[in-house]
PDB file of C-alpha atoms in Angstrom:
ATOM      1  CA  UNK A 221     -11.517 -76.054  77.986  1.00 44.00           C
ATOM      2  CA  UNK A 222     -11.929 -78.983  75.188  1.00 46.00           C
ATOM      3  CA  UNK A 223     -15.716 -77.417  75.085  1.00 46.00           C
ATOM      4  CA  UNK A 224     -14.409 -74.023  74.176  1.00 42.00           C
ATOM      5  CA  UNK A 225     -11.765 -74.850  71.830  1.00 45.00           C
ATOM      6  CA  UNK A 226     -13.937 -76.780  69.870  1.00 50.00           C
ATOM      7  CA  UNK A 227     -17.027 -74.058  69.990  1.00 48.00           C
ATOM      8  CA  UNK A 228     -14.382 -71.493  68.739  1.00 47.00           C
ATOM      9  CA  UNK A 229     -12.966 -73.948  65.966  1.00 51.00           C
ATOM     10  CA  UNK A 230     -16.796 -74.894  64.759  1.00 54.00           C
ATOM     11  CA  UNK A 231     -17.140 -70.763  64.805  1.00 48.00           C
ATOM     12  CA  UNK A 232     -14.086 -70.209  62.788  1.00 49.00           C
ATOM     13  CA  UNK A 233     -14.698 -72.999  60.543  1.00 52.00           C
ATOM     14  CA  UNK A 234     -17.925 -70.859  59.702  1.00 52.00           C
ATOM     15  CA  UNK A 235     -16.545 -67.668  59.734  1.00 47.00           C
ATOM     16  CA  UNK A 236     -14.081 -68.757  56.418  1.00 46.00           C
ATOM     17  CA  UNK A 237     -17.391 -70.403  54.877  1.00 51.00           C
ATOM     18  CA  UNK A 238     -19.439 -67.186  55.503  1.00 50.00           C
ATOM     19  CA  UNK A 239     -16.513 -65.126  54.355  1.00 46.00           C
ATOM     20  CA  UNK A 240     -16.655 -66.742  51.013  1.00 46.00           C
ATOM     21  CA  UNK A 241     -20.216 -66.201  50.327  1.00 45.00           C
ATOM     22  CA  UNK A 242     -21.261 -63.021  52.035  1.00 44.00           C
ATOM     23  CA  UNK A 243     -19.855 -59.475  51.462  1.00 42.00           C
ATOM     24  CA  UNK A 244     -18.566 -59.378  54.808  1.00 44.00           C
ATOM     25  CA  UNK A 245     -14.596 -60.265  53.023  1.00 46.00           C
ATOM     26  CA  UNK A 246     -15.297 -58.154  49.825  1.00 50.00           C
ATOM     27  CA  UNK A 247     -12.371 -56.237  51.198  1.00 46.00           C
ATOM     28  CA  UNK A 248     -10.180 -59.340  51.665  1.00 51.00           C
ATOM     29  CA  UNK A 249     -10.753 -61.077  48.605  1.00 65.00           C
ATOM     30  CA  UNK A 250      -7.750 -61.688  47.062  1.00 67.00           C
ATOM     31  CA  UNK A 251      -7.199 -62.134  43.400  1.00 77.00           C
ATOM     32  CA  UNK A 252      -8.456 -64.178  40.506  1.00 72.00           C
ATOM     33  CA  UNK A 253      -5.669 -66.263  39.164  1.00 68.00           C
ATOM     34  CA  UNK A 254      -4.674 -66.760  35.517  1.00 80.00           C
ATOM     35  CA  UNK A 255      -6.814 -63.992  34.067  1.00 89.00           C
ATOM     36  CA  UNK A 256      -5.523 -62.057  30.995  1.00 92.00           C
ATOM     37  CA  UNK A 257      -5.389 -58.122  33.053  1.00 93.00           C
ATOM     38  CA  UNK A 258      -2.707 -60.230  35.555  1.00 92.00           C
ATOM     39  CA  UNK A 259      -0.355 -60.285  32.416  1.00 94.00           C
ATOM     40  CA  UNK A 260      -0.246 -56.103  32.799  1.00 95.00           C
ATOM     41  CA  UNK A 261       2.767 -55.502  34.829  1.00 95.00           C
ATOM     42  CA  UNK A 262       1.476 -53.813  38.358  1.00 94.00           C
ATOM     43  CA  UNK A 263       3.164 -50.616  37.701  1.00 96.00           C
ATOM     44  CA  UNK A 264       1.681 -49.891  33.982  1.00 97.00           C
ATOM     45  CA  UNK A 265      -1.691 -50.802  36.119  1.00 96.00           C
ATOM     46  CA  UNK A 266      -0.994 -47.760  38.619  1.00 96.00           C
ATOM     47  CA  UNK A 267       0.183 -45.472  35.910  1.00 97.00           C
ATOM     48  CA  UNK A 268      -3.269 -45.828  34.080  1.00 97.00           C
ATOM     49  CA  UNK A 269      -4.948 -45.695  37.591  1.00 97.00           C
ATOM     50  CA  UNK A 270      -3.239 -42.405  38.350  1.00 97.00           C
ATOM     51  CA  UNK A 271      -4.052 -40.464  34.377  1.00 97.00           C
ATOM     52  CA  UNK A 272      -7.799 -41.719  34.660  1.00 97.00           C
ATOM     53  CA  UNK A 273      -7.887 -40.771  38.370  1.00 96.00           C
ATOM     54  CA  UNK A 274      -6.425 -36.778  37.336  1.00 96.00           C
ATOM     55  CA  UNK A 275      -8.731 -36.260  34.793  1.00 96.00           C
ATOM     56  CA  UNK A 276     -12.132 -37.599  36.582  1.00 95.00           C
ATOM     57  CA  UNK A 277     -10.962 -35.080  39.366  1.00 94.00           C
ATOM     58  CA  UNK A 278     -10.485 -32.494  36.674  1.00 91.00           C
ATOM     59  CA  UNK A 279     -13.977 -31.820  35.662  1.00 88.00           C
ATOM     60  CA  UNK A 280     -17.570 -32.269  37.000  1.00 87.00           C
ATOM     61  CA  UNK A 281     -19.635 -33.090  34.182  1.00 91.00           C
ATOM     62  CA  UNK A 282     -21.320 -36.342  33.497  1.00 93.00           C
ATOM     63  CA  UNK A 283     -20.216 -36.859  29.999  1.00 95.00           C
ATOM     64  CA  UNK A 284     -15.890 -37.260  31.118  1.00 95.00           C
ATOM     65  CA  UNK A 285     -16.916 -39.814  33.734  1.00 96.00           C
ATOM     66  CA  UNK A 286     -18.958 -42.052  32.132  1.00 96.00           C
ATOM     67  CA  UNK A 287     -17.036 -42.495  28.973  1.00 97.00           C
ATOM     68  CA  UNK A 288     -14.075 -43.539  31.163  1.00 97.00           C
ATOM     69  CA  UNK A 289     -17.066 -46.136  33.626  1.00 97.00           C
ATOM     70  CA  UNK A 290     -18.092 -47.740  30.327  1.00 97.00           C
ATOM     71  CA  UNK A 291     -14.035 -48.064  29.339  1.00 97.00           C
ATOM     72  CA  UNK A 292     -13.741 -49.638  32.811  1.00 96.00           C
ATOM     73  CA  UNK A 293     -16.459 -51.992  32.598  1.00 96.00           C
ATOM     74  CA  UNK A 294     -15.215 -53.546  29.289  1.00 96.00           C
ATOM     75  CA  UNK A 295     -12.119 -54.959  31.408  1.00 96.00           C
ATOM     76  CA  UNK A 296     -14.176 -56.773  34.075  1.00 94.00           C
ATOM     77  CA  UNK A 297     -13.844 -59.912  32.399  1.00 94.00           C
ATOM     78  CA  UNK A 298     -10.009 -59.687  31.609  1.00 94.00           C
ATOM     79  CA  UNK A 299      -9.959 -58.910  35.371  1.00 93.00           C
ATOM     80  CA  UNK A 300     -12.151 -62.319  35.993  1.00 91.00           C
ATOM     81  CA  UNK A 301     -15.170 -60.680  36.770  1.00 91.00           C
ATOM     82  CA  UNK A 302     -18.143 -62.676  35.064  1.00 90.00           C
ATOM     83  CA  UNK A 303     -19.978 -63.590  37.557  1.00 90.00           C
ATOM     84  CA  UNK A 304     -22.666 -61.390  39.134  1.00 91.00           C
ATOM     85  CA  UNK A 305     -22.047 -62.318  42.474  1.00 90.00           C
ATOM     86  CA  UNK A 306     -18.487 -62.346  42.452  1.00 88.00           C
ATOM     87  CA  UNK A 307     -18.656 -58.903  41.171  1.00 90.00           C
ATOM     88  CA  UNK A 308     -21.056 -57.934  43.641  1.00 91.00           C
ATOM     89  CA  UNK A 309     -19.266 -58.772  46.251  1.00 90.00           C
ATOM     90  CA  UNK A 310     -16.377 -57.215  45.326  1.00 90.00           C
ATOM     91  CA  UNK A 311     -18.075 -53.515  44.450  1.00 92.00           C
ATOM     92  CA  UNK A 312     -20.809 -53.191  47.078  1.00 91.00           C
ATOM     93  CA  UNK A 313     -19.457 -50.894  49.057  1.00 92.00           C
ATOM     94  CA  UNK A 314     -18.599 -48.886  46.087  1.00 94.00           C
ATOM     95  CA  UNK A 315     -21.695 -49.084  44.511  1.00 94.00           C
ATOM     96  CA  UNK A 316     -23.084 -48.185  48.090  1.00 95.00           C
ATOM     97  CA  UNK A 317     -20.586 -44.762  48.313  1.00 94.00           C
ATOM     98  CA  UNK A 318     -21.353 -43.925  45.000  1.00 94.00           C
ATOM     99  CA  UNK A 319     -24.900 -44.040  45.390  1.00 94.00           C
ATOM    100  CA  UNK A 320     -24.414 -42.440  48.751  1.00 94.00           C
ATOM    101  CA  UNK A 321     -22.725 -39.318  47.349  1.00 91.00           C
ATOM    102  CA  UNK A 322     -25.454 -38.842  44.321  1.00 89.00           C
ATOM    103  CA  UNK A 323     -28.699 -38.357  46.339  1.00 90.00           C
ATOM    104  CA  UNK A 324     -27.394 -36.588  49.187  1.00 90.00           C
ATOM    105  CA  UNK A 325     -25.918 -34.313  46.892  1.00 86.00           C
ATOM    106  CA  UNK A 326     -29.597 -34.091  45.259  1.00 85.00           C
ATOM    107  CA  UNK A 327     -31.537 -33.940  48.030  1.00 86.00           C
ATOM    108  CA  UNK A 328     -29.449 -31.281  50.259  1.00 83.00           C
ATOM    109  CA  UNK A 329     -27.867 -29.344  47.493  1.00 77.00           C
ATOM    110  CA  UNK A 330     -30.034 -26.376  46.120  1.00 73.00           C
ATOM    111  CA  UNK A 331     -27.954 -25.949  43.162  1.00 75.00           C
ATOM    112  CA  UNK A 332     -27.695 -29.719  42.307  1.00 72.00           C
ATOM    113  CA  UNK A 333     -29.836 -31.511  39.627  1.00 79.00           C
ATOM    114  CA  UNK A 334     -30.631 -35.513  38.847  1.00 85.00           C
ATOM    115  CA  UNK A 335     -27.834 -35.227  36.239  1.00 86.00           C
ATOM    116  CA  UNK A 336     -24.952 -33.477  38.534  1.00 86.00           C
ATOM    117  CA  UNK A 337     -25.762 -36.092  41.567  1.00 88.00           C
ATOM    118  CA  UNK A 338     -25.969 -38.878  38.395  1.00 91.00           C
ATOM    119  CA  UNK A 339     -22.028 -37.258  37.185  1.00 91.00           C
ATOM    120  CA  UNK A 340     -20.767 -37.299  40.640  1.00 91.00           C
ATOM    121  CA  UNK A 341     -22.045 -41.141  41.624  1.00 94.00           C
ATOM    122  CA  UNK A 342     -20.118 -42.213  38.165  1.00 95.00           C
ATOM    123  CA  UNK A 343     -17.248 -40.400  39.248  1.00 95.00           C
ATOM    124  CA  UNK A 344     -16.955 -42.167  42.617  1.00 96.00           C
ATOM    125  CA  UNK A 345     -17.542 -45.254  40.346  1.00 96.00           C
ATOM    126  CA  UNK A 346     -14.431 -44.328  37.956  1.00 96.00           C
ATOM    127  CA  UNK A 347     -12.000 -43.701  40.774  1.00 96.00           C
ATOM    128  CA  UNK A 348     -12.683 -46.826  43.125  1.00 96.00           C
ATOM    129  CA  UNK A 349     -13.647 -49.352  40.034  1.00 96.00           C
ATOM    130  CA  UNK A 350      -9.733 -49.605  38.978  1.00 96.00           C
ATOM    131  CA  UNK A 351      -8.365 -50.271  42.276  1.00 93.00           C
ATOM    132  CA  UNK A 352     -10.953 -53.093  42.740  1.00 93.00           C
ATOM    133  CA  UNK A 353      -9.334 -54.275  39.324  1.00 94.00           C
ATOM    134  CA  UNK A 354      -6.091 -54.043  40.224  1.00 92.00           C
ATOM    135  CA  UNK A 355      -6.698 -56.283  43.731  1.00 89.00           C
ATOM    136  CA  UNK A 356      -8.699 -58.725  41.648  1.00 90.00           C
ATOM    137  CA  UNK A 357      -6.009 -58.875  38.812  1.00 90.00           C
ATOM    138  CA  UNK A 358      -2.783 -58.552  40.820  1.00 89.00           C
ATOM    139  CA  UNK A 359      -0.759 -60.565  43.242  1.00 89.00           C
ATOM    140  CA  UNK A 360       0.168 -58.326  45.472  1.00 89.00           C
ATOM    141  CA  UNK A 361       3.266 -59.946  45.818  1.00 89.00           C
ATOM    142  CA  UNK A 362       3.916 -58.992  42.327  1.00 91.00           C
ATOM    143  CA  UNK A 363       3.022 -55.212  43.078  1.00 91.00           C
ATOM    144  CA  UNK A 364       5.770 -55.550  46.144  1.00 90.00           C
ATOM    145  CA  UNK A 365       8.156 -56.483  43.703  1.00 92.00           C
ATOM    146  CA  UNK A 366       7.845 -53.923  40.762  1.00 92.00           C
ATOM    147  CA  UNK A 367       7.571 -50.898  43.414  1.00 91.00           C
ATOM    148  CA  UNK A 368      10.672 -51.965  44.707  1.00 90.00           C
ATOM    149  CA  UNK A 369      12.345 -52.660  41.222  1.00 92.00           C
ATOM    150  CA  UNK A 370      10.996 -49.681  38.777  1.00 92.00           C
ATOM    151  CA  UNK A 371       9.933 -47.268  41.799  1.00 91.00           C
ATOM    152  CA  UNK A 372      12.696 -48.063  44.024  1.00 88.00           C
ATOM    153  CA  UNK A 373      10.677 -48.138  46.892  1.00 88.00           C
ATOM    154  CA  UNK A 374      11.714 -49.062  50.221  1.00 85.00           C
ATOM    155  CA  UNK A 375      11.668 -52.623  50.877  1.00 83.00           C
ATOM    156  CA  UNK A 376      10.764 -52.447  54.357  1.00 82.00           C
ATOM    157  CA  UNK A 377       7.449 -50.118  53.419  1.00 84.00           C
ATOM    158  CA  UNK A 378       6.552 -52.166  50.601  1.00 86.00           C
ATOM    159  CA  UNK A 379       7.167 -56.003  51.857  1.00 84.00           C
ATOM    160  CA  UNK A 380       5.762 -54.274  55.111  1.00 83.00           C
ATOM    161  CA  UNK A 381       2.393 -52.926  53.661  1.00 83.00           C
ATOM    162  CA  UNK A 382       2.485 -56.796  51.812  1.00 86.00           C
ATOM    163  CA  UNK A 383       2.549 -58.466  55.135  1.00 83.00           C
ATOM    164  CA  UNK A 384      -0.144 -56.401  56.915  1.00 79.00           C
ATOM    165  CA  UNK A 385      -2.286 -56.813  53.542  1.00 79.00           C
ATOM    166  CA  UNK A 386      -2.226 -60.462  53.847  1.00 80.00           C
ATOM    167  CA  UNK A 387      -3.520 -60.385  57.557  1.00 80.00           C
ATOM    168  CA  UNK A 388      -6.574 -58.597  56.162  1.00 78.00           C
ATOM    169  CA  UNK A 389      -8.401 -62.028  55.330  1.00 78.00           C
ATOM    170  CA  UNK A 390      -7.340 -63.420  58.604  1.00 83.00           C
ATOM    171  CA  UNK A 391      -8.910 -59.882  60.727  1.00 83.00           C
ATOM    172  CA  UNK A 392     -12.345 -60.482  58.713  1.00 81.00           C
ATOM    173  CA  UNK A 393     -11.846 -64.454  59.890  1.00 85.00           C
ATOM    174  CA  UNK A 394     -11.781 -63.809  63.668  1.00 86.00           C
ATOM    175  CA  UNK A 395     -14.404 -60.731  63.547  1.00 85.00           C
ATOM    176  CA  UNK A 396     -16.695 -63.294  62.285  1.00 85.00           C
ATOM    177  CA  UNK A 397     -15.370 -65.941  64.472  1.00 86.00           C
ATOM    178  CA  UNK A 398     -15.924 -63.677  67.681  1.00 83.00           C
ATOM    179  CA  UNK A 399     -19.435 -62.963  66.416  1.00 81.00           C
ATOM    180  CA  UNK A 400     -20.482 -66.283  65.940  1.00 84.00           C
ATOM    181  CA  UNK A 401     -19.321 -67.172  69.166  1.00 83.00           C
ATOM    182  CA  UNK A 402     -21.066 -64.639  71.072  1.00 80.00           C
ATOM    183  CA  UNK A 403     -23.955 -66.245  69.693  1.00 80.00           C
ATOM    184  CA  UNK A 404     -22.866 -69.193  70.306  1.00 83.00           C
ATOM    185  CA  UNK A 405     -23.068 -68.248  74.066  1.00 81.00           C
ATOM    186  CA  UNK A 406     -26.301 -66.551  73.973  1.00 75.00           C
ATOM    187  CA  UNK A 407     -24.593 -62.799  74.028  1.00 73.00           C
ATOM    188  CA  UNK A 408     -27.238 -61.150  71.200  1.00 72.00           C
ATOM    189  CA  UNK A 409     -27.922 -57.548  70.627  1.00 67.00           C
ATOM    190  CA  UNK A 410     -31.438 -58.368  68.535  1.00 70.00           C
ATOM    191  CA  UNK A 411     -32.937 -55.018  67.429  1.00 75.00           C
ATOM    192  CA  UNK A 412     -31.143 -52.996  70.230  1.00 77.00           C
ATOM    193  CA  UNK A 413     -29.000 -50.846  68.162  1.00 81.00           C
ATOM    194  CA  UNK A 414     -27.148 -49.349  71.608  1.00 81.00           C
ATOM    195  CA  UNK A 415     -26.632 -53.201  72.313  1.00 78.00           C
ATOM    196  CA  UNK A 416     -25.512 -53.642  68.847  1.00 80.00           C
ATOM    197  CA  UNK A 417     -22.971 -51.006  68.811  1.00 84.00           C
ATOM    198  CA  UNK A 418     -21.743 -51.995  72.049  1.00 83.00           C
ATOM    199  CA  UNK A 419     -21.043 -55.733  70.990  1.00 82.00           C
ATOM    200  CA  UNK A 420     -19.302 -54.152  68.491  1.00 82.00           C
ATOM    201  CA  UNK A 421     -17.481 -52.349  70.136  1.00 86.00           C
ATOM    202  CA  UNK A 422     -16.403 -55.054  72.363  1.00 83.00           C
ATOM    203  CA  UNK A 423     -15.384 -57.350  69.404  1.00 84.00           C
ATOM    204  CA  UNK A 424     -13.284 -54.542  67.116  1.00 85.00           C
ATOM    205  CA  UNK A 425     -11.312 -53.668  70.616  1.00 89.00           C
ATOM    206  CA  UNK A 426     -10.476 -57.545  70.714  1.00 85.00           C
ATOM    207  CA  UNK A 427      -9.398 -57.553  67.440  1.00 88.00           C
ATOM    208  CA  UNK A 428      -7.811 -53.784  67.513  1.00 89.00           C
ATOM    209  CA  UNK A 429      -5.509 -55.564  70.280  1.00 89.00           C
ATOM    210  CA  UNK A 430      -5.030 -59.034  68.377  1.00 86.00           C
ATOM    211  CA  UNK A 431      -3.795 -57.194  65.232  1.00 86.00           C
ATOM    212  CA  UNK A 432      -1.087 -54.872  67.752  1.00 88.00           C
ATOM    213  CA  UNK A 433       0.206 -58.318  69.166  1.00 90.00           C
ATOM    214  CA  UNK A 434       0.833 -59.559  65.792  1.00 88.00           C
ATOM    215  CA  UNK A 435       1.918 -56.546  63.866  1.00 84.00           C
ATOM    216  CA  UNK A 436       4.545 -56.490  66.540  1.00 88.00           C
ATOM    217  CA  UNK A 437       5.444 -60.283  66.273  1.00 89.00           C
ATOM    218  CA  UNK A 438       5.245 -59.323  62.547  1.00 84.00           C
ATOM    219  CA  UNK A 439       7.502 -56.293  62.504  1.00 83.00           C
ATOM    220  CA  UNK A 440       9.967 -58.218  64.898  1.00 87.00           C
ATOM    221  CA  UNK A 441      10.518 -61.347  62.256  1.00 85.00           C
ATOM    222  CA  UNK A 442      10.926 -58.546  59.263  1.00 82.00           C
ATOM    223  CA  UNK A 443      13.510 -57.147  61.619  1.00 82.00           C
ATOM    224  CA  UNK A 444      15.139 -60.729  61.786  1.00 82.00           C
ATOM    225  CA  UNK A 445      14.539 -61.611  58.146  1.00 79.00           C
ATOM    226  CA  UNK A 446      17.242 -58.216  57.653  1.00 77.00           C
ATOM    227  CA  UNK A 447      14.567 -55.866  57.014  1.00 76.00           C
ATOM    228  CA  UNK A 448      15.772 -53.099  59.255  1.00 70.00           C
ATOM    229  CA  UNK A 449      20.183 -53.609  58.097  1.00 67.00           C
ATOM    230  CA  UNK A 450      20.085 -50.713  55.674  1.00 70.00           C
ATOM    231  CA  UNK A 451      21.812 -53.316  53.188  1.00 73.00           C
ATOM    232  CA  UNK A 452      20.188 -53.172  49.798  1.00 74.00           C
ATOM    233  CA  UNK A 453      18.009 -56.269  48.966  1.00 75.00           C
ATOM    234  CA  UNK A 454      18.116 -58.405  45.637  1.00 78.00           C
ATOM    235  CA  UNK A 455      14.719 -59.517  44.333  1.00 80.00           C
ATOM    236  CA  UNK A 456      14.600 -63.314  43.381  1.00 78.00           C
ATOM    237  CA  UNK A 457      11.480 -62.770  41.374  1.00 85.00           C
ATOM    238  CA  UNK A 458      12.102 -59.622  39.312  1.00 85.00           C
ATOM    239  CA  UNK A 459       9.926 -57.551  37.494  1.00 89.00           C
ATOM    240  CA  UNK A 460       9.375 -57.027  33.502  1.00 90.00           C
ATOM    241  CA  UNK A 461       8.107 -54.148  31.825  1.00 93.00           C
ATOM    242  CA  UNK A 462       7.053 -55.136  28.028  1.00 94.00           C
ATOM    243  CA  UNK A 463       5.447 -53.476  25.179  1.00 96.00           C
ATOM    244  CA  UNK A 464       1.989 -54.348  26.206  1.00 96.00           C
ATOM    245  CA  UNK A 465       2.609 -52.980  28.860  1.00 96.00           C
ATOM    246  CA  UNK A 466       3.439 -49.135  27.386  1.00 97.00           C
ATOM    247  CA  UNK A 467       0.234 -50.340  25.282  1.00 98.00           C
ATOM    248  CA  UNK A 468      -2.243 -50.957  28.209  1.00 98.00           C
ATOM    249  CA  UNK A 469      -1.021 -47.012  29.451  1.00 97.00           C
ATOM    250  CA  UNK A 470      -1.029 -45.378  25.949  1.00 98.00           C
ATOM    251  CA  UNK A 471      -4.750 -47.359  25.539  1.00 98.00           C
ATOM    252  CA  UNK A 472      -5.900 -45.658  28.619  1.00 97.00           C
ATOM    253  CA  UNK A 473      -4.710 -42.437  27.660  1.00 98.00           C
ATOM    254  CA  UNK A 474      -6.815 -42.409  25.008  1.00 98.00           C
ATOM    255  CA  UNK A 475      -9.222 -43.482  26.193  1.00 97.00           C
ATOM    256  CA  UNK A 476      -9.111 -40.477  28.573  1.00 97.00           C
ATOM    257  CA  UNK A 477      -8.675 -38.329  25.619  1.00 97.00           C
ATOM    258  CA  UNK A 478     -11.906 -39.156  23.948  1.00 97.00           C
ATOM    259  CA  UNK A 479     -13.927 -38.958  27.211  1.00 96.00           C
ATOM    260  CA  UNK A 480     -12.781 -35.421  27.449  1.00 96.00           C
ATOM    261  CA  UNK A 481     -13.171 -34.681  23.982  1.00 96.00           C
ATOM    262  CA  UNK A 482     -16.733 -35.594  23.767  1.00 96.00           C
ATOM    263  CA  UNK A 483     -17.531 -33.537  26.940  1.00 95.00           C
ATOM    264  CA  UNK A 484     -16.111 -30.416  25.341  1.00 94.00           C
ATOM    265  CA  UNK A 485     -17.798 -31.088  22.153  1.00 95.00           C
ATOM    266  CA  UNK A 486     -21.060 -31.615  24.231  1.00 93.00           C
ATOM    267  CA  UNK A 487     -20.869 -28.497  25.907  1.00 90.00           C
ATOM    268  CA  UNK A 488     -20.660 -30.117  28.873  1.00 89.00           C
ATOM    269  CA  UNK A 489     -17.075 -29.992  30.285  1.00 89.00           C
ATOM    270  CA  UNK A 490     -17.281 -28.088  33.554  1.00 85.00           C
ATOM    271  CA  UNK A 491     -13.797 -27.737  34.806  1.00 87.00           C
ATOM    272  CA  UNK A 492     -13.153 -27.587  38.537  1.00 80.00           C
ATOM    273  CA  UNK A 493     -10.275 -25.077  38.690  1.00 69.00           C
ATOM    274  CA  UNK A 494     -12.098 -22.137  36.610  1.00 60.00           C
ATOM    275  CA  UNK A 495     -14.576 -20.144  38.466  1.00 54.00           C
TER     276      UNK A 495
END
């Protein structure tokens, strides 16, 4: 037993060093503290998210989508984003839809040129690229507390969805954990993909039932904590909306403005609702 428990601490021990390094966590990262785009209350952040987001889905030219990419790449390093790698392994798998989306739609689509498969990969880009801001940017304990504040959401759902986000570091910790040691006890798949997807398998049902246990333990301390009384909660924290704030959403709007401007001055606006 002292033989396993130390294998599986070495493994674990590894599994937070790899998930530091590798892009294995870029869905866990959490975010960059003291950068100037955390000083944007959460809310103003999903009110911009939500204008861009309506009018990249409103056209399907190139011209709308990469006016509002470039506008979104200028705030990388107010989000903390300067270094390559860190930004790498923050946006690979959007980088890896969006490229996904732009040759398929070339190669299979008869109708669809270089430039259409080019507009549609930078809108992919332009819809994910904020929220990947807003997780590097925002505590999400912050974002808990304005939706409950200036939204008036439920406590429950958003201290809830809080909880289960902060178990997302810990799920990539024990997948890599469990795969290191599997290897650890000689249990490879090599070049086998059947054996690969079956070791997979294997390890996301051990983790599909870990993460039931403890959302249950979870939900049954919320319960305790007065989650579930129906009484309405005070926030200790509180949440601010200031002027920069209306500034950061009236800057995006225009910024949406111009994009679409300059496609209908191009003659390139192609609007999705008119036949």
């Amino acid at each position: 037993m002292g033989t396993v428990r130390t294998t599986h601490e070495r493994a674990s021990q590894r599994a937070r060093r790899r998930a530091t390094s590798t892009g294995t966590a870029s869905l866990a990262l959490g975010p960059v503290t003291d950068v100037r785009l955390s000083r944007i209350n959460p809310v103003a952040q999903l009110i911009a998210i939500a204008i861009a987001t309506l009018v990249l889905l409103t056209s399907l030219d190139v011209v709308t989508p990469a006016v509002v990419v470039a506008a979104e790449l200028c705030l990388l390093p107010a989000a903390g984003l300067t270094r390559p790698g860190d930004l790498l392994r923050r946006t690979w798998p959007v980088l890896l839809g969006a490229t996904s989306v732009g040759v398929v739609n070339v190669l299979l689509s008869d109708e669809a040129g270089v430039l259409t498969g080019l507009g549609l990969a930078l809108r992919v880009i332009g819809l994910a690229l904020p929220g990947v801001l807003l997780v590097a940017s925002t505590d999400p304990v912050r974002l808990a507390d304005a939706l409950t504040i200036h939204w008036r959401v439920s406590t429950r759902l958003a201290y809830g969805a809080l909880a289960a986000l902060r178990l997302a570091p810990l799920l990539v910790a024990e997948f890599e954990a469990a795969r290191l040691a599997r290897r650890t006890r000689g249990v490879e798949a090599g070049r086998n993909p059947v054996a690969r997807a079956r070791l997979l398998a294997g390890v996301g049902f051990t983790l599909l039932v870990g993460a039931v246990r403890r959302g249950s333990r979870l939900a049954t301390a919320m319960d305790a904590r007065g989650f579930d009384s129906g009484i309405p909660r005070t926030n200790a924290r509180g949440s601010t909306l200031h002027p920069r704030d209306t500034w950061f959403v009236a800057a995006t709007t225009a910024v949406c403005i111009v994009a679409v401007t300059l496609s209908v001055l191009t003659g390139s606006w192609d609007p999705v609702f008119v036949g």
